[in-house]
PDB file of C-alpha atoms in Angstrom:
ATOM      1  CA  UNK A 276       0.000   0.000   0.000  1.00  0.00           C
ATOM      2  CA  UNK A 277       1.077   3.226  -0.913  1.00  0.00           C
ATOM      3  CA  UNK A 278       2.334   5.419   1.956  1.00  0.00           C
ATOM      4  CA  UNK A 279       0.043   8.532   1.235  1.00  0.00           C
ATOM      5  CA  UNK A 280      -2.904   5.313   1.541  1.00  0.00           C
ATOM      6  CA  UNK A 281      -1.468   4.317   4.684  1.00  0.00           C
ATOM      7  CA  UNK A 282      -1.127   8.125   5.882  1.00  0.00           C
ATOM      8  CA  UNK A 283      -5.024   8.488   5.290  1.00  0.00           C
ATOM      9  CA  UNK A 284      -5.763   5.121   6.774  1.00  0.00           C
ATOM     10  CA  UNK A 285      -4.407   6.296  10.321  1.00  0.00           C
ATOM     11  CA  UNK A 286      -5.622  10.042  10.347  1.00  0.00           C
ATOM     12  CA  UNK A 287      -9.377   7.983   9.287  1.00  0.00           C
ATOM     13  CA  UNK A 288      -8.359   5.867  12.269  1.00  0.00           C
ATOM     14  CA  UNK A 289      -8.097   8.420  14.706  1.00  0.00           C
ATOM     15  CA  UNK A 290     -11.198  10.024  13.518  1.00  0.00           C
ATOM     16  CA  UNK A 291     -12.815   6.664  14.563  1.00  0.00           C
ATOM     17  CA  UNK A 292     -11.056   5.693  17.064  1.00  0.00           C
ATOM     18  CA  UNK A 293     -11.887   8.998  18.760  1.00  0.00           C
ATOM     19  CA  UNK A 294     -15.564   9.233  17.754  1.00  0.00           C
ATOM     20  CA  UNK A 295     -15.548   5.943  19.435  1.00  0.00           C
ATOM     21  CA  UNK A 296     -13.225   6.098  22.696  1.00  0.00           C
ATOM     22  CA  UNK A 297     -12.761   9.643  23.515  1.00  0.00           C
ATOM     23  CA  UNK A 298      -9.709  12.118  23.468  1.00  0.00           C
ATOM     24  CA  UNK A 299      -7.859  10.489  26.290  1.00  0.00           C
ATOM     25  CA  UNK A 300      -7.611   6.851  25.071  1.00  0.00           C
ATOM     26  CA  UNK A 301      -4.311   5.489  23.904  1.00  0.00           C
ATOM     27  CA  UNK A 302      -3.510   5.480  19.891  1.00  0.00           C
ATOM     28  CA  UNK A 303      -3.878   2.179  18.321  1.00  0.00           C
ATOM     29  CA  UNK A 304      -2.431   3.221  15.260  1.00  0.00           C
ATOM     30  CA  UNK A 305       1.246   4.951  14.906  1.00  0.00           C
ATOM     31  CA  UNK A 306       2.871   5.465  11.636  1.00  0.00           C
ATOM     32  CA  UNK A 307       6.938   4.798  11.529  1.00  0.00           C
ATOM     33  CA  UNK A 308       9.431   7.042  11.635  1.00  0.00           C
ATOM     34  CA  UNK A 309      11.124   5.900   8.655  1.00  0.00           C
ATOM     35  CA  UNK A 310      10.245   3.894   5.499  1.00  0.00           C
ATOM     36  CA  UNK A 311      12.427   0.417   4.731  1.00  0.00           C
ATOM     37  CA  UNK A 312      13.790   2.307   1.655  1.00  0.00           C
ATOM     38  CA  UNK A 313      15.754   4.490   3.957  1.00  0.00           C
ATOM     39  CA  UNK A 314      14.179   8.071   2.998  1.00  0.00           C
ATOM     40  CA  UNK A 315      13.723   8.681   6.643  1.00  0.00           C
ATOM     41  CA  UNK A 316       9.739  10.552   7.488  1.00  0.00           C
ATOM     42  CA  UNK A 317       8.018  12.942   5.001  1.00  0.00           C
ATOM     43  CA  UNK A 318       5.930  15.319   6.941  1.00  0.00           C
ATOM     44  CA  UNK A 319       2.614  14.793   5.803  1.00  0.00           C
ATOM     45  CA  UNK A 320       0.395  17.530   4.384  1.00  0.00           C
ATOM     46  CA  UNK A 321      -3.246  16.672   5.266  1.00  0.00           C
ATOM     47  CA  UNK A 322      -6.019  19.088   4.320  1.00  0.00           C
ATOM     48  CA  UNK A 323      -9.588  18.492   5.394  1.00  0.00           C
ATOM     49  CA  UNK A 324     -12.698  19.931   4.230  1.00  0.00           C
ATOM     50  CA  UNK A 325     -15.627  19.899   6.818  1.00  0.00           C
ATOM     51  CA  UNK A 326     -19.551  19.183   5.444  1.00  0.00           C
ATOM     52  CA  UNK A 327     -21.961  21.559   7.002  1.00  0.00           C
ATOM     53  CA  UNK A 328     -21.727  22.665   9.975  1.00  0.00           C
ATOM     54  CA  UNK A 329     -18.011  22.328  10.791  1.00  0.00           C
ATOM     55  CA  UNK A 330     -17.163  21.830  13.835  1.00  0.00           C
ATOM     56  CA  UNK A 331     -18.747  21.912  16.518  1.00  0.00           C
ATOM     57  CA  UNK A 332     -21.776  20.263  14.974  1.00  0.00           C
ATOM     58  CA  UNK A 333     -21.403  16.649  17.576  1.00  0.00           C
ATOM     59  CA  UNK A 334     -21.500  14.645  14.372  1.00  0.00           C
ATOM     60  CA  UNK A 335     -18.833  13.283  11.793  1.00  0.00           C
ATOM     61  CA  UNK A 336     -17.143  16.975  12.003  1.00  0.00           C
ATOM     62  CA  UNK A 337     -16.254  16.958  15.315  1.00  0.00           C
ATOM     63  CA  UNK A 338     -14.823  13.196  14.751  1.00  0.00           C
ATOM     64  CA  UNK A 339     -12.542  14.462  12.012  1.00  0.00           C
ATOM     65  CA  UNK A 340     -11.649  17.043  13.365  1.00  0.00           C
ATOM     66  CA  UNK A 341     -10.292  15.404  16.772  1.00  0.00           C
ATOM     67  CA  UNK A 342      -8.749  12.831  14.719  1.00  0.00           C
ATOM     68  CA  UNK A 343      -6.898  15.494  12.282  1.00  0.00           C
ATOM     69  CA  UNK A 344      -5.818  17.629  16.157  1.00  0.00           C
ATOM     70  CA  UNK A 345      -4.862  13.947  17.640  1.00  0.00           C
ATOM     71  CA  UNK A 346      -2.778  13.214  14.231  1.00  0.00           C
ATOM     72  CA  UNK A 347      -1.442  16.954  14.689  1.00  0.00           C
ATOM     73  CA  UNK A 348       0.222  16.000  17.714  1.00  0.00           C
ATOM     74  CA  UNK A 349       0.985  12.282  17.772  1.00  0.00           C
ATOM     75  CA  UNK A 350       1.660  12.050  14.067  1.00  0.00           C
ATOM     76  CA  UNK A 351       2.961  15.443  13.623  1.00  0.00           C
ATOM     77  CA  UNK A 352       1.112  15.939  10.339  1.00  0.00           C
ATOM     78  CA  UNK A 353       1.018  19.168   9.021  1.00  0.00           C
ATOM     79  CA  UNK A 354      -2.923  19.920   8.596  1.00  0.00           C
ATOM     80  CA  UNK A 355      -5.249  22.682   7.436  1.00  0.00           C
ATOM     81  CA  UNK A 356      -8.954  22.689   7.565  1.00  0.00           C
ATOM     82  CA  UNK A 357     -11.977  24.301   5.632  1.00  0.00           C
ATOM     83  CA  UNK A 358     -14.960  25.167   6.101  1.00  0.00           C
ATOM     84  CA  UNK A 359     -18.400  25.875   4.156  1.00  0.00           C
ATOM     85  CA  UNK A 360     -19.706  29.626   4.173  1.00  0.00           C
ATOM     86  CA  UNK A 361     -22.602  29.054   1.178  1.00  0.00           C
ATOM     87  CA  UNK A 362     -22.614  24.524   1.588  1.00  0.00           C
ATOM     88  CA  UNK A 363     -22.805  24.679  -2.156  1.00  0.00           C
ATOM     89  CA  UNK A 364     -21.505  22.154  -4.865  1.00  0.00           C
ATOM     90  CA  UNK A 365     -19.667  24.927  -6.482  1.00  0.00           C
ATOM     91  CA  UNK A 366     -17.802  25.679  -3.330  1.00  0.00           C
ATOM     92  CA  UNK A 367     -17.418  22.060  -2.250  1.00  0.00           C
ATOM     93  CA  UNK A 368     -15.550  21.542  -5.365  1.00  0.00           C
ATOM     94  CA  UNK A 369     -13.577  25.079  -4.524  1.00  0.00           C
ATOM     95  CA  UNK A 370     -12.562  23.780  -1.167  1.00  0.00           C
ATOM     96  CA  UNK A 371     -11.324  20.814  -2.379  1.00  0.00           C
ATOM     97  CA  UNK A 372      -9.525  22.083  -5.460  1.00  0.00           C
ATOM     98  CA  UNK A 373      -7.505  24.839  -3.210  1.00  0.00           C
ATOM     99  CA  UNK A 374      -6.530  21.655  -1.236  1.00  0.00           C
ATOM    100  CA  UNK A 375      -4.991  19.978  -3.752  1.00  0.00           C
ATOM    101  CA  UNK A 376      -3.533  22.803  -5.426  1.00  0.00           C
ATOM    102  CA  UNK A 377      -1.803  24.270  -2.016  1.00  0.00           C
ATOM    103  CA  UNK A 378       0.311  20.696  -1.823  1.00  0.00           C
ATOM    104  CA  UNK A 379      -2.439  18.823   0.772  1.00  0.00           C
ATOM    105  CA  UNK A 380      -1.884  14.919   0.276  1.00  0.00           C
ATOM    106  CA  UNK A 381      -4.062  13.414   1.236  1.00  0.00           C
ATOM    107  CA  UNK A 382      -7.044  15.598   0.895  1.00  0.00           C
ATOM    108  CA  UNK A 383     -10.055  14.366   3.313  1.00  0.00           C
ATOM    109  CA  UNK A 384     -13.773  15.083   2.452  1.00  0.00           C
ATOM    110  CA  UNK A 385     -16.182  14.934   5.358  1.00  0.00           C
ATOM    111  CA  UNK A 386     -19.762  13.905   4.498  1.00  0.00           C
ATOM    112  CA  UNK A 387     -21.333  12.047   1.673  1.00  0.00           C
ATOM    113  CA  UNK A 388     -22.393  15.895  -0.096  1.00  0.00           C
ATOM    114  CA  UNK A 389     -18.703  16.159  -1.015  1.00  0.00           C
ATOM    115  CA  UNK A 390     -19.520  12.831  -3.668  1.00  0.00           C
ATOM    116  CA  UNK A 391     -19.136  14.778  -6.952  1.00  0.00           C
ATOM    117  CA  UNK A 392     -16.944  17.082  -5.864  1.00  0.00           C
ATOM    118  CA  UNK A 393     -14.332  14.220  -4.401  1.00  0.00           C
ATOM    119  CA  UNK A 394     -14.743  12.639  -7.850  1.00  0.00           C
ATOM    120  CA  UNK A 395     -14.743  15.781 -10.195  1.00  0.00           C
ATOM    121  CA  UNK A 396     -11.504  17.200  -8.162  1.00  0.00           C
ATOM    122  CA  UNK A 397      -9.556  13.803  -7.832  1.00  0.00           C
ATOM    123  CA  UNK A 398      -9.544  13.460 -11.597  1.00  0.00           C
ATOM    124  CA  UNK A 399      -7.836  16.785 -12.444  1.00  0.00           C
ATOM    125  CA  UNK A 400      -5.028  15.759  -9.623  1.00  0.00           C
ATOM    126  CA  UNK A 401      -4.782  12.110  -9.552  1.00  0.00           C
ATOM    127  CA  UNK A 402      -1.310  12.046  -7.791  1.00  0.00           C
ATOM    128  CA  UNK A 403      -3.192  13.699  -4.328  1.00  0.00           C
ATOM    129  CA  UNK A 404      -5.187  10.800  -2.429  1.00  0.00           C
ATOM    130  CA  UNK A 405      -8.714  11.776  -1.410  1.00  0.00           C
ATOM    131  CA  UNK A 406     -10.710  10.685   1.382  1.00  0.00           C
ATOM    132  CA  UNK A 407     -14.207  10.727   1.290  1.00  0.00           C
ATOM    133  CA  UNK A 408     -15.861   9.701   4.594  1.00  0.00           C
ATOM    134  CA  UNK A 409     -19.458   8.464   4.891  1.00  0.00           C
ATOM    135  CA  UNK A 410     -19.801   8.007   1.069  1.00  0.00           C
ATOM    136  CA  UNK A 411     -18.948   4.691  -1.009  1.00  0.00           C
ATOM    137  CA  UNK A 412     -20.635   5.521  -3.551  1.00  0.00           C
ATOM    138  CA  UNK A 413     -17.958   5.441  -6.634  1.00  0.00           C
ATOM    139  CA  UNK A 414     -14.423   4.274  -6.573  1.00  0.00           C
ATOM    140  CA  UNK A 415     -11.224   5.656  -7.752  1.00  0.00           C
ATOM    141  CA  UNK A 416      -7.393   5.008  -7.933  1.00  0.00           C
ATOM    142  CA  UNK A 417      -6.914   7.832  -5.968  1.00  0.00           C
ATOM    143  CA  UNK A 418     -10.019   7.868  -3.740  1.00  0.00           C
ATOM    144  CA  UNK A 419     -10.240   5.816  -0.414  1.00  0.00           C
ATOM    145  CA  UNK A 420     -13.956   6.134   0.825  1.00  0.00           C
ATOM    146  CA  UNK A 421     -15.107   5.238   4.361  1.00  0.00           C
ATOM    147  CA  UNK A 422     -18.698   4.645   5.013  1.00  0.00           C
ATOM    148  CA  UNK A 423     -19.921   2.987   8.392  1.00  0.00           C
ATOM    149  CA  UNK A 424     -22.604   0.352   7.694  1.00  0.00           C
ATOM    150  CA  UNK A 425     -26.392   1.968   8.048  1.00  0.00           C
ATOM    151  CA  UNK A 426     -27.641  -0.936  10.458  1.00  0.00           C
ATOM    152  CA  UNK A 427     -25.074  -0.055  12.758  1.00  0.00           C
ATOM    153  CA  UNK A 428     -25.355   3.780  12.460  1.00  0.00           C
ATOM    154  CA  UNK A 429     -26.129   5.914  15.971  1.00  0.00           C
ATOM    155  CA  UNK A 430     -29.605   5.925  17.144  1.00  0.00           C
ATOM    156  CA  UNK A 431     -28.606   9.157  19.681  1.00  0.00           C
ATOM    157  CA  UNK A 432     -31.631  11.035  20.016  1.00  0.00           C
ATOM    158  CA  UNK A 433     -34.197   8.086  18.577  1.00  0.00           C
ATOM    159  CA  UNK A 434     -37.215   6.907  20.703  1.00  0.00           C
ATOM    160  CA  UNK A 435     -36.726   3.047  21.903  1.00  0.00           C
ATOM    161  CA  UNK A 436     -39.287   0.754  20.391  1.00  0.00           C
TER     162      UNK A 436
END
């Protein structure tokens, strides 16, 4: 696997593992400090793009968004965020674009609205790696997608039957 796929395998990792366990828990997932070819570590450029709301919103934001601070410190990844002002598909596909064109790799997509942006954006620059979390909905070679099975999905805030 290639190292930019491991890179956003662990910073999706955190985001889980922290939705899941909390801030304080111990990292399961560490990436090494050099690669066997002897290149020592490439600081790792990760830009994210939050879906409406941002953080703050107690959803798949905020679970990014600790993951990307937890990689920050324990990873020491170099990582910028965005936000939505208008949450349209014109600025979705801004967002991302700016990503990819500022150096971000991998460039991480939070919410299943960034589809056809992820897939319009990752074919102009298909030597970045996108993340696109809670959307499966297409495939690329550059495009790892995360999407957490519906039957198992929260039920915060549902009545009990």
């Amino acid at each position: 696997m290639r190292k930019t796929n491991r890179t956003v395998l662990a910073v999706l990792a955190l985001s889980a593992m922290t939705a899941v366990a909390g801030c304080g828990a111990e990292p399961a997932v560490r990436l090494a400090a050099a690669d066997s070819d002897g290149l020592g570590l490439e600081q790792v450029r990760v830009g994210i793009a939050f879906d409406q709301g941002g953080r703050g919103d107690k959803s798949f934001n905020d679970a990014a968004a600790a993951g990307l601070d937890r990689a920050k410190k324990e990873l020491e990844v170099d990582g910028v965020e965005v936000t939505l002002s208008e949450e349209t598909e014109e600025e979705r596909t801004a967002k991302l674009r700016e990503l990819a064109k500022s150096g971000r790799n991998p460039v991480i997509a939070v919410g299943f609205l960034y589809a056809k942006a992820v897939q319009t954006v990752a074919a102009e620059f298909p030597d970045t790696t996108f993340a696109i979390v809670d959307d499966d909905s297409f495939s690329a070679p550059n495009v790892v997608s995360w999407s957490s099975p519906r039957s198992r999905a929260p039920t915060w805030g549902r009545p009990r039957r």
